[in-house]
């Protein structure tokens, strides 16, 4: 889609990016990330130069992958913390024993 640019492909890409990138960020409550990606999407959609549009696309994908990794790490940390709470174990209990 990025290479074969027409009004139709631009519209299709905008819809796809909304579902693939922006909606997940919104669900995560990552407003600043969503705003950053939304700016990148608008830059892609507004770019007429194919080479520059391809570069912007790569940057957006890279940024989104970074955000996914951060979110996955946060979710793992929360799950570990929740497991620790459920087990009743804490650093204080272990240090006093």
PDB file of N, CA and C in Angstrom:
ATOM      1  N   UNK A   1       0.818  -1.208   0.000  1.00  0.00           N
ATOM      2  CA  UNK A   1       0.000   0.000   0.000  1.00  0.00           C
ATOM      3  C   UNK A   1       0.855   1.262   0.000  1.00  0.00           C
ATOM      4  N   UNK A   2       1.961   1.213   0.710  1.00  0.00           N
ATOM      5  CA  UNK A   2       2.810   2.389   0.788  1.00  0.00           C
ATOM      6  C   UNK A   2       3.452   2.685  -0.561  1.00  0.00           C
ATOM      7  N   UNK A   3       3.727   1.631  -1.327  1.00  0.00           N
ATOM      8  CA  UNK A   3       4.391   1.807  -2.620  1.00  0.00           C
ATOM      9  C   UNK A   3       3.428   2.180  -3.742  1.00  0.00           C
ATOM     10  N   UNK A   4       2.237   1.619  -3.741  1.00  0.00           N
ATOM     11  CA  UNK A   4       1.253   1.876  -4.795  1.00  0.00           C
ATOM     12  C   UNK A   4       0.246   2.906  -4.305  1.00  0.00           C
ATOM     13  N   UNK A   5       0.647   4.153  -4.273  1.00  0.00           N
ATOM     14  CA  UNK A   5      -0.107   5.214  -3.618  1.00  0.00           C
ATOM     15  C   UNK A   5      -1.186   5.794  -4.501  1.00  0.00           C
ATOM     16  N   UNK A   6      -2.416   5.672  -4.032  1.00  0.00           N
ATOM     17  CA  UNK A   6      -3.572   6.326  -4.649  1.00  0.00           C
ATOM     18  C   UNK A   6      -4.458   6.809  -3.502  1.00  0.00           C
ATOM     19  N   UNK A   7      -5.518   7.522  -3.829  1.00  0.00           N
ATOM     20  CA  UNK A   7      -6.456   7.939  -2.780  1.00  0.00           C
ATOM     21  C   UNK A   7      -7.072   6.732  -2.093  1.00  0.00           C
ATOM     22  N   UNK A   8      -7.364   5.709  -2.866  1.00  0.00           N
ATOM     23  CA  UNK A   8      -7.975   4.498  -2.314  1.00  0.00           C
ATOM     24  C   UNK A   8      -7.017   3.777  -1.366  1.00  0.00           C
ATOM     25  N   UNK A   9      -5.755   3.625  -1.774  1.00  0.00           N
ATOM     26  CA  UNK A   9      -4.810   2.937  -0.892  1.00  0.00           C
ATOM     27  C   UNK A   9      -4.508   3.776   0.349  1.00  0.00           C
ATOM     28  N   UNK A  10      -4.495   5.093   0.208  1.00  0.00           N
ATOM     29  CA  UNK A  10      -4.277   5.962   1.366  1.00  0.00           C
ATOM     30  C   UNK A  10      -5.405   5.790   2.372  1.00  0.00           C
ATOM     31  N   UNK A  11      -6.630   5.739   1.883  1.00  0.00           N
ATOM     32  CA  UNK A  11      -7.790   5.542   2.753  1.00  0.00           C
ATOM     33  C   UNK A  11      -7.749   4.162   3.426  1.00  0.00           C
ATOM     34  N   UNK A  12      -7.390   3.152   2.651  1.00  0.00           N
ATOM     35  CA  UNK A  12      -7.284   1.796   3.195  1.00  0.00           C
ATOM     36  C   UNK A  12      -6.179   1.717   4.242  1.00  0.00           C
ATOM     37  N   UNK A  13      -5.048   2.349   3.962  1.00  0.00           N
ATOM     38  CA  UNK A  13      -3.940   2.348   4.910  1.00  0.00           C
ATOM     39  C   UNK A  13      -4.332   3.084   6.184  1.00  0.00           C
ATOM     40  N   UNK A  14      -5.028   4.178   6.062  1.00  0.00           N
ATOM     41  CA  UNK A  14      -5.458   4.926   7.241  1.00  0.00           C
ATOM     42  C   UNK A  14      -6.352   4.059   8.131  1.00  0.00           C
ATOM     43  N   UNK A  15      -7.289   3.343   7.536  1.00  0.00           N
ATOM     44  CA  UNK A  15      -8.172   2.459   8.296  1.00  0.00           C
ATOM     45  C   UNK A  15      -7.385   1.326   8.945  1.00  0.00           C
ATOM     46  N   UNK A  16      -6.465   0.736   8.188  1.00  0.00           N
ATOM     47  CA  UNK A  16      -5.662  -0.369   8.717  1.00  0.00           C
ATOM     48  C   UNK A  16      -4.792   0.087   9.885  1.00  0.00           C
ATOM     49  N   UNK A  17      -4.171   1.243   9.752  1.00  0.00           N
ATOM     50  CA  UNK A  17      -3.318   1.750  10.820  1.00  0.00           C
ATOM     51  C   UNK A  17      -4.121   2.115  12.058  1.00  0.00           C
ATOM     52  N   UNK A  18      -5.327   2.583  11.861  1.00  0.00           N
ATOM     53  CA  UNK A  18      -6.203   2.887  12.996  1.00  0.00           C
ATOM     54  C   UNK A  18      -6.452   1.610  13.809  1.00  0.00           C
ATOM     55  N   UNK A  19      -6.780   0.529  13.104  1.00  0.00           N
ATOM     56  CA  UNK A  19      -7.079  -0.736  13.790  1.00  0.00           C
ATOM     57  C   UNK A  19      -5.831  -1.411  14.339  1.00  0.00           C
ATOM     58  N   UNK A  20      -4.734  -1.332  13.611  1.00  0.00           N
ATOM     59  CA  UNK A  20      -3.526  -2.072  13.969  1.00  0.00           C
ATOM     60  C   UNK A  20      -2.664  -1.345  14.990  1.00  0.00           C
ATOM     61  N   UNK A  21      -2.555  -0.016  14.868  1.00  0.00           N
ATOM     62  CA  UNK A  21      -1.657   0.729  15.745  1.00  0.00           C
ATOM     63  C   UNK A  21      -2.392   1.589  16.769  1.00  0.00           C
ATOM     64  N   UNK A  22      -3.309   2.401  16.327  1.00  0.00           N
ATOM     65  CA  UNK A  22      -3.909   3.390  17.221  1.00  0.00           C
ATOM     66  C   UNK A  22      -4.900   2.784  18.217  1.00  0.00           C
ATOM     67  N   UNK A  23      -5.750   1.882  17.773  1.00  0.00           N
ATOM     68  CA  UNK A  23      -6.731   1.286  18.682  1.00  0.00           C
ATOM     69  C   UNK A  23      -6.078   0.536  19.843  1.00  0.00           C
ATOM     70  N   UNK A  24      -5.039  -0.286  19.596  1.00  0.00           N
ATOM     71  CA  UNK A  24      -4.394  -0.949  20.744  1.00  0.00           C
ATOM     72  C   UNK A  24      -3.796   0.046  21.739  1.00  0.00           C
ATOM     73  N   UNK A  25      -3.168   1.101  21.239  1.00  0.00           N
ATOM     74  CA  UNK A  25      -2.589   2.100  22.134  1.00  0.00           C
ATOM     75  C   UNK A  25      -3.672   2.777  22.960  1.00  0.00           C
ATOM     76  N   UNK A  26      -4.813   3.011  22.357  1.00  0.00           N
ATOM     77  CA  UNK A  26      -5.937   3.598  23.068  1.00  0.00           C
ATOM     78  C   UNK A  26      -6.432   2.644  24.157  1.00  0.00           C
ATOM     79  N   UNK A  27      -6.535   1.359  23.834  1.00  0.00           N
ATOM     80  CA  UNK A  27      -6.970   0.364  24.829  1.00  0.00           C
ATOM     81  C   UNK A  27      -5.997   0.272  25.991  1.00  0.00           C
ATOM     82  N   UNK A  28      -4.714   0.439  25.713  1.00  0.00           N
ATOM     83  CA  UNK A  28      -3.698   0.382  26.774  1.00  0.00           C
ATOM     84  C   UNK A  28      -3.713   1.635  27.631  1.00  0.00           C
ATOM     85  N   UNK A  29      -4.423   2.668  27.183  1.00  0.00           N
ATOM     86  CA  UNK A  29      -4.440   3.931  27.913  1.00  0.00           C
ATOM     87  C   UNK A  29      -3.172   4.741  27.721  1.00  0.00           C
ATOM     88  N   UNK A  30      -2.461   4.459  26.649  1.00  0.00           N
ATOM     89  CA  UNK A  30      -1.182   5.115  26.369  1.00  0.00           C
ATOM     90  C   UNK A  30      -1.419   6.325  25.468  1.00  0.00           C
ATOM     91  N   UNK A  31      -1.970   7.368  26.047  1.00  0.00           N
ATOM     92  CA  UNK A  31      -2.374   8.546  25.284  1.00  0.00           C
ATOM     93  C   UNK A  31      -1.204   9.212  24.566  1.00  0.00           C
ATOM     94  N   UNK A  32      -0.091   9.397  25.260  1.00  0.00           N
ATOM     95  CA  UNK A  32       1.044  10.073  24.612  1.00  0.00           C
ATOM     96  C   UNK A  32       1.600   9.228  23.474  1.00  0.00           C
ATOM     97  N   UNK A  33       1.630   7.905  23.658  1.00  0.00           N
ATOM     98  CA  UNK A  33       2.086   7.022  22.582  1.00  0.00           C
ATOM     99  C   UNK A  33       1.127   7.104  21.403  1.00  0.00           C
ATOM    100  N   UNK A  34      -0.181   7.088  21.702  1.00  0.00           N
ATOM    101  CA  UNK A  34      -1.181   7.136  20.639  1.00  0.00           C
ATOM    102  C   UNK A  34      -1.042   8.436  19.845  1.00  0.00           C
ATOM    103  N   UNK A  35      -0.819   9.540  20.540  1.00  0.00           N
ATOM    104  CA  UNK A  35      -0.656  10.824  19.859  1.00  0.00           C
ATOM    105  C   UNK A  35       0.594  10.825  18.982  1.00  0.00           C
ATOM    106  N   UNK A  36       1.675  10.223  19.469  1.00  0.00           N
ATOM    107  CA  UNK A  36       2.923  10.157  18.687  1.00  0.00           C
ATOM    108  C   UNK A  36       2.724   9.331  17.423  1.00  0.00           C
ATOM    109  N   UNK A  37       2.073   8.177  17.558  1.00  0.00           N
ATOM    110  CA  UNK A  37       1.823   7.323  16.388  1.00  0.00           C
ATOM    111  C   UNK A  37       0.837   8.000  15.440  1.00  0.00           C
ATOM    112  N   UNK A  38      -0.173   8.667  15.976  1.00  0.00           N
ATOM    113  CA  UNK A  38      -1.146   9.371  15.122  1.00  0.00           C
ATOM    114  C   UNK A  38      -0.441  10.424  14.269  1.00  0.00           C
ATOM    115  N   UNK A  39       0.534  11.132  14.851  1.00  0.00           N
ATOM    116  CA  UNK A  39       1.309  12.121  14.071  1.00  0.00           C
ATOM    117  C   UNK A  39       2.095  11.427  12.972  1.00  0.00           C
ATOM    118  N   UNK A  40       2.686  10.281  13.309  1.00  0.00           N
ATOM    119  CA  UNK A  40       3.453   9.541  12.303  1.00  0.00           C
ATOM    120  C   UNK A  40       2.537   9.074  11.167  1.00  0.00           C
ATOM    121  N   UNK A  41       1.350   8.597  11.513  1.00  0.00           N
ATOM    122  CA  UNK A  41       0.388   8.149  10.500  1.00  0.00           C
ATOM    123  C   UNK A  41       0.001   9.318   9.599  1.00  0.00           C
ATOM    124  N   UNK A  42      -0.279  10.475  10.192  1.00  0.00           N
ATOM    125  CA  UNK A  42      -0.640  11.638   9.387  1.00  0.00           C
ATOM    126  C   UNK A  42       0.500  12.058   8.468  1.00  0.00           C
ATOM    127  N   UNK A  43       1.740  11.944   8.955  1.00  0.00           N
ATOM    128  CA  UNK A  43       2.899  12.262   8.104  1.00  0.00           C
ATOM    129  C   UNK A  43       2.984  11.293   6.929  1.00  0.00           C
ATOM    130  N   UNK A  44       2.727  10.030   7.182  1.00  0.00           N
ATOM    131  CA  UNK A  44       2.739   9.031   6.101  1.00  0.00           C
ATOM    132  C   UNK A  44       1.668   9.371   5.078  1.00  0.00           C
ATOM    133  N   UNK A  45       0.461   9.619   5.568  1.00  0.00           N
ATOM    134  CA  UNK A  45      -0.665   9.869   4.665  1.00  0.00           C
ATOM    135  C   UNK A  45      -0.495  11.160   3.874  1.00  0.00           C
ATOM    136  N   UNK A  46       0.206  12.129   4.436  1.00  0.00           N
ATOM    137  CA  UNK A  46       0.380  13.406   3.759  1.00  0.00           C
ATOM    138  C   UNK A  46       1.616  13.492   2.872  1.00  0.00           C
ATOM    139  N   UNK A  47       2.428  12.459   2.887  1.00  0.00           N
ATOM    140  CA  UNK A  47       3.684  12.477   2.124  1.00  0.00           C
ATOM    141  C   UNK A  47       3.449  12.047   0.677  1.00  0.00           C
ATOM    142  N   UNK A  48       3.934  12.852  -0.267  1.00  0.00           N
ATOM    143  CA  UNK A  48       3.794  12.527  -1.689  1.00  0.00           C
ATOM    144  C   UNK A  48       4.997  11.773  -2.238  1.00  0.00           C
ATOM    145  N   UNK A  49       6.143  11.914  -1.596  1.00  0.00           N
ATOM    146  CA  UNK A  49       7.364  11.257  -2.066  1.00  0.00           C
ATOM    147  C   UNK A  49       7.386   9.800  -1.598  1.00  0.00           C
ATOM    148  N   UNK A  50       7.451   8.894  -2.541  1.00  0.00           N
ATOM    149  CA  UNK A  50       7.391   7.458  -2.238  1.00  0.00           C
ATOM    150  C   UNK A  50       8.516   7.010  -1.304  1.00  0.00           C
ATOM    151  N   UNK A  51       9.727   7.466  -1.575  1.00  0.00           N
ATOM    152  CA  UNK A  51      10.867   7.052  -0.750  1.00  0.00           C
ATOM    153  C   UNK A  51      10.717   7.571   0.680  1.00  0.00           C
ATOM    154  N   UNK A  52      10.331   8.825   0.821  1.00  0.00           N
ATOM    155  CA  UNK A  52      10.130   9.404   2.155  1.00  0.00           C
ATOM    156  C   UNK A  52       8.978   8.710   2.876  1.00  0.00           C
ATOM    157  N   UNK A  53       7.899   8.392   2.156  1.00  0.00           N
ATOM    158  CA  UNK A  53       6.746   7.700   2.742  1.00  0.00           C
ATOM    159  C   UNK A  53       7.154   6.322   3.259  1.00  0.00           C
ATOM    160  N   UNK A  54       8.005   5.634   2.502  1.00  0.00           N
ATOM    161  CA  UNK A  54       8.499   4.323   2.914  1.00  0.00           C
ATOM    162  C   UNK A  54       9.347   4.441   4.187  1.00  0.00           C
ATOM    163  N   UNK A  55      10.164   5.484   4.261  1.00  0.00           N
ATOM    164  CA  UNK A  55      10.979   5.724   5.461  1.00  0.00           C
ATOM    165  C   UNK A  55      10.086   6.018   6.667  1.00  0.00           C
ATOM    166  N   UNK A  56       9.077   6.861   6.472  1.00  0.00           N
ATOM    167  CA  UNK A  56       8.143   7.172   7.547  1.00  0.00           C
ATOM    168  C   UNK A  56       7.402   5.917   8.017  1.00  0.00           C
ATOM    169  N   UNK A  57       7.041   5.059   7.070  1.00  0.00           N
ATOM    170  CA  UNK A  57       6.363   3.800   7.390  1.00  0.00           C
ATOM    171  C   UNK A  57       7.265   2.931   8.276  1.00  0.00           C
ATOM    172  N   UNK A  58       8.527   2.802   7.907  1.00  0.00           N
ATOM    173  CA  UNK A  58       9.469   1.997   8.685  1.00  0.00           C
ATOM    174  C   UNK A  58       9.629   2.570  10.095  1.00  0.00           C
ATOM    175  N   UNK A  59       9.700   3.891  10.192  1.00  0.00           N
ATOM    176  CA  UNK A  59       9.817   4.535  11.502  1.00  0.00           C
ATOM    177  C   UNK A  59       8.586   4.279  12.363  1.00  0.00           C
ATOM    178  N   UNK A  60       7.410   4.366  11.772  1.00  0.00           N
ATOM    179  CA  UNK A  60       6.170   4.120  12.521  1.00  0.00           C
ATOM    180  C   UNK A  60       6.117   2.678  13.015  1.00  0.00           C
ATOM    181  N   UNK A  61       6.484   1.743  12.158  1.00  0.00           N
ATOM    182  CA  UNK A  61       6.481   0.325  12.553  1.00  0.00           C
ATOM    183  C   UNK A  61       7.481   0.067  13.672  1.00  0.00           C
ATOM    184  N   UNK A  62       8.652   0.664  13.576  1.00  0.00           N
ATOM    185  CA  UNK A  62       9.680   0.509  14.596  1.00  0.00           C
ATOM    186  C   UNK A  62       9.222   1.093  15.933  1.00  0.00           C
ATOM    187  N   UNK A  63       8.630   2.261  15.887  1.00  0.00           N
ATOM    188  CA  UNK A  63       8.134   2.907  17.103  1.00  0.00           C
ATOM    189  C   UNK A  63       7.038   2.070  17.740  1.00  0.00           C
ATOM    190  N   UNK A  64       6.120   1.570  16.928  1.00  0.00           N
ATOM    191  CA  UNK A  64       5.034   0.756  17.468  1.00  0.00           C
ATOM    192  C   UNK A  64       5.575  -0.534  18.085  1.00  0.00           C
ATOM    193  N   UNK A  65       6.552  -1.152  17.443  1.00  0.00           N
ATOM    194  CA  UNK A  65       7.160  -2.372  17.994  1.00  0.00           C
ATOM    195  C   UNK A  65       7.802  -2.075  19.352  1.00  0.00           C
ATOM    196  N   UNK A  66       8.455  -0.928  19.473  1.00  0.00           N
ATOM    197  CA  UNK A  66       9.036  -0.523  20.761  1.00  0.00           C
ATOM    198  C   UNK A  66       7.938  -0.403  21.810  1.00  0.00           C
ATOM    199  N   UNK A  67       6.831   0.271  21.471  1.00  0.00           N
ATOM    200  CA  UNK A  67       5.718   0.433  22.409  1.00  0.00           C
ATOM    201  C   UNK A  67       5.140  -0.923  22.814  1.00  0.00           C
ATOM    202  N   UNK A  68       5.021  -1.848  21.847  1.00  0.00           N
ATOM    203  CA  UNK A  68       4.523  -3.190  22.168  1.00  0.00           C
ATOM    204  C   UNK A  68       5.432  -3.889  23.170  1.00  0.00           C
ATOM    205  N   UNK A  69       6.738  -3.766  22.981  1.00  0.00           N
ATOM    206  CA  UNK A  69       7.684  -4.396  23.899  1.00  0.00           C
ATOM    207  C   UNK A  69       7.595  -3.801  25.296  1.00  0.00           C
ATOM    208  N   UNK A  70       7.465  -2.494  25.384  1.00  0.00           N
ATOM    209  CA  UNK A  70       7.325  -1.844  26.685  1.00  0.00           C
ATOM    210  C   UNK A  70       6.039  -2.305  27.362  1.00  0.00           C
ATOM    211  N   UNK A  71       4.955  -2.355  26.607  1.00  0.00           N
ATOM    212  CA  UNK A  71       3.671  -2.784  27.167  1.00  0.00           C
ATOM    213  C   UNK A  71       3.726  -4.237  27.617  1.00  0.00           C
ATOM    214  N   UNK A  72       4.347  -5.095  26.832  1.00  0.00           N
ATOM    215  CA  UNK A  72       4.467  -6.508  27.204  1.00  0.00           C
ATOM    216  C   UNK A  72       5.276  -6.654  28.488  1.00  0.00           C
ATOM    217  N   UNK A  73       6.336  -5.887  28.614  1.00  0.00           N
ATOM    218  CA  UNK A  73       7.158  -5.920  29.830  1.00  0.00           C
ATOM    219  C   UNK A  73       6.342  -5.451  31.029  1.00  0.00           C
ATOM    220  N   UNK A  74       5.581  -4.386  30.855  1.00  0.00           N
ATOM    221  CA  UNK A  74       4.742  -3.873  31.940  1.00  0.00           C
ATOM    222  C   UNK A  74       3.706  -4.906  32.362  1.00  0.00           C
ATOM    223  N   UNK A  75       3.110  -5.582  31.403  1.00  0.00           N
ATOM    224  CA  UNK A  75       2.109  -6.596  31.715  1.00  0.00           C
ATOM    225  C   UNK A  75       2.739  -7.770  32.469  1.00  0.00           C
ATOM    226  N   UNK A  76       3.938  -8.172  32.067  1.00  0.00           N
ATOM    227  CA  UNK A  76       4.643  -9.244  32.755  1.00  0.00           C
ATOM    228  C   UNK A  76       4.971  -8.835  34.186  1.00  0.00           C
ATOM    229  N   UNK A  77       5.447  -7.614  34.360  1.00  0.00           N
ATOM    230  CA  UNK A  77       5.753  -7.124  35.704  1.00  0.00           C
ATOM    231  C   UNK A  77       4.503  -7.099  36.577  1.00  0.00           C
ATOM    232  N   UNK A  78       3.381  -6.682  36.010  1.00  0.00           N
ATOM    233  CA  UNK A  78       2.130  -6.674  36.773  1.00  0.00           C
ATOM    234  C   UNK A  78       1.704  -8.081  37.167  1.00  0.00           C
ATOM    235  N   UNK A  79       1.841  -9.016  36.238  1.00  0.00           N
ATOM    236  CA  UNK A  79       1.461 -10.397  36.533  1.00  0.00           C
ATOM    237  C   UNK A  79       2.340 -10.975  37.639  1.00  0.00           C
ATOM    238  N   UNK A  80       3.632 -10.702  37.589  1.00  0.00           N
ATOM    239  CA  UNK A  80       4.532 -11.185  38.639  1.00  0.00           C
ATOM    240  C   UNK A  80       4.197 -10.551  39.985  1.00  0.00           C
ATOM    241  N   UNK A  81       3.906  -9.272  39.980  1.00  0.00           N
ATOM    242  CA  UNK A  81       3.535  -8.569  41.204  1.00  0.00           C
ATOM    243  C   UNK A  81       2.242  -9.134  41.773  1.00  0.00           C
ATOM    244  N   UNK A  82       1.272  -9.382  40.903  1.00  0.00           N
ATOM    245  CA  UNK A  82      -0.008  -9.939  41.331  1.00  0.00           C
ATOM    246  C   UNK A  82       0.199 -11.331  41.939  1.00  0.00           C
ATOM    247  N   UNK A  83       1.043 -12.136  41.306  1.00  0.00           N
ATOM    248  CA  UNK A  83       1.348 -13.462  41.842  1.00  0.00           C
ATOM    249  C   UNK A  83       2.011 -13.372  43.204  1.00  0.00           C
ATOM    250  N   UNK A  84       2.871 -12.403  43.368  1.00  0.00           N
ATOM    251  CA  UNK A  84       3.550 -12.198  44.653  1.00  0.00           C
ATOM    252  C   UNK A  84       2.533 -11.831  45.727  1.00  0.00           C
ATOM    253  N   UNK A  85       1.585 -10.963  45.393  1.00  0.00           N
ATOM    254  CA  UNK A  85       0.547 -10.574  46.354  1.00  0.00           C
ATOM    255  C   UNK A  85      -0.326 -11.760  46.732  1.00  0.00           C
ATOM    256  N   UNK A  86      -0.691 -12.561  45.749  1.00  0.00           N
ATOM    257  CA  UNK A  86      -1.555 -13.715  46.011  1.00  0.00           C
ATOM    258  C   UNK A  86      -0.874 -14.742  46.905  1.00  0.00           C
ATOM    259  N   UNK A  87       0.417 -14.876  46.750  1.00  0.00           N
ATOM    260  CA  UNK A  87       1.129 -15.875  47.548  1.00  0.00           C
ATOM    261  C   UNK A  87       1.370 -15.396  48.978  1.00  0.00           C
ATOM    262  N   UNK A  88       1.159 -14.112  49.220  1.00  0.00           N
ATOM    263  CA  UNK A  88       1.378 -13.569  50.549  1.00  0.00           C
ATOM    264  C   UNK A  88       2.848 -13.316  50.851  1.00  0.00           C
ATOM    265  N   UNK A  89       3.698 -13.513  49.866  1.00  0.00           N
ATOM    266  CA  UNK A  89       5.136 -13.329  50.040  1.00  0.00           C
ATOM    267  C   UNK A  89       5.493 -11.875  49.817  1.00  0.00           C
ATOM    268  N   UNK A  90       6.382 -11.357  50.630  1.00  0.00           N
ATOM    269  CA  UNK A  90       6.904 -10.019  50.404  1.00  0.00           C
ATOM    270  C   UNK A  90       8.359  -9.996  50.828  1.00  0.00           C
ATOM    271  N   UNK A  91       9.081  -8.998  50.380  1.00  0.00           N
ATOM    272  CA  UNK A  91      10.499  -8.868  50.754  1.00  0.00           C
ATOM    273  C   UNK A  91      10.646  -8.721  52.264  1.00  0.00           C
ATOM    274  N   UNK A  92       9.705  -8.019  52.901  1.00  0.00           N
ATOM    275  CA  UNK A  92       9.781  -7.816  54.350  1.00  0.00           C
ATOM    276  C   UNK A  92       9.683  -9.136  55.093  1.00  0.00           C
ATOM    277  N   UNK A  93       8.784 -10.009  54.683  1.00  0.00           N
ATOM    278  CA  UNK A  93       8.611 -11.305  55.353  1.00  0.00           C
ATOM    279  C   UNK A  93       9.852 -12.158  55.229  1.00  0.00           C
ATOM    280  N   UNK A  94      10.494 -12.145  54.066  1.00  0.00           N
ATOM    281  CA  UNK A  94      11.675 -12.963  53.847  1.00  0.00           C
ATOM    282  C   UNK A  94      12.873 -12.430  54.626  1.00  0.00           C
ATOM    283  N   UNK A  95      12.983 -11.134  54.764  1.00  0.00           N
ATOM    284  CA  UNK A  95      14.124 -10.542  55.450  1.00  0.00           C
ATOM    285  C   UNK A  95      14.015 -10.683  56.969  1.00  0.00           C
ATOM    286  N   UNK A  96      12.788 -10.866  57.475  1.00  0.00           N
ATOM    287  CA  UNK A  96      12.598 -10.966  58.930  1.00  0.00           C
ATOM    288  C   UNK A  96      12.613 -12.402  59.418  1.00  0.00           C
ATOM    289  N   UNK A  97      12.681 -13.346  58.535  1.00  0.00           N
ATOM    290  CA  UNK A  97      12.502 -14.718  58.928  1.00  0.00           C
ATOM    291  C   UNK A  97      13.717 -15.395  59.323  1.00  0.00           C
TER     292      UNK A  97
END
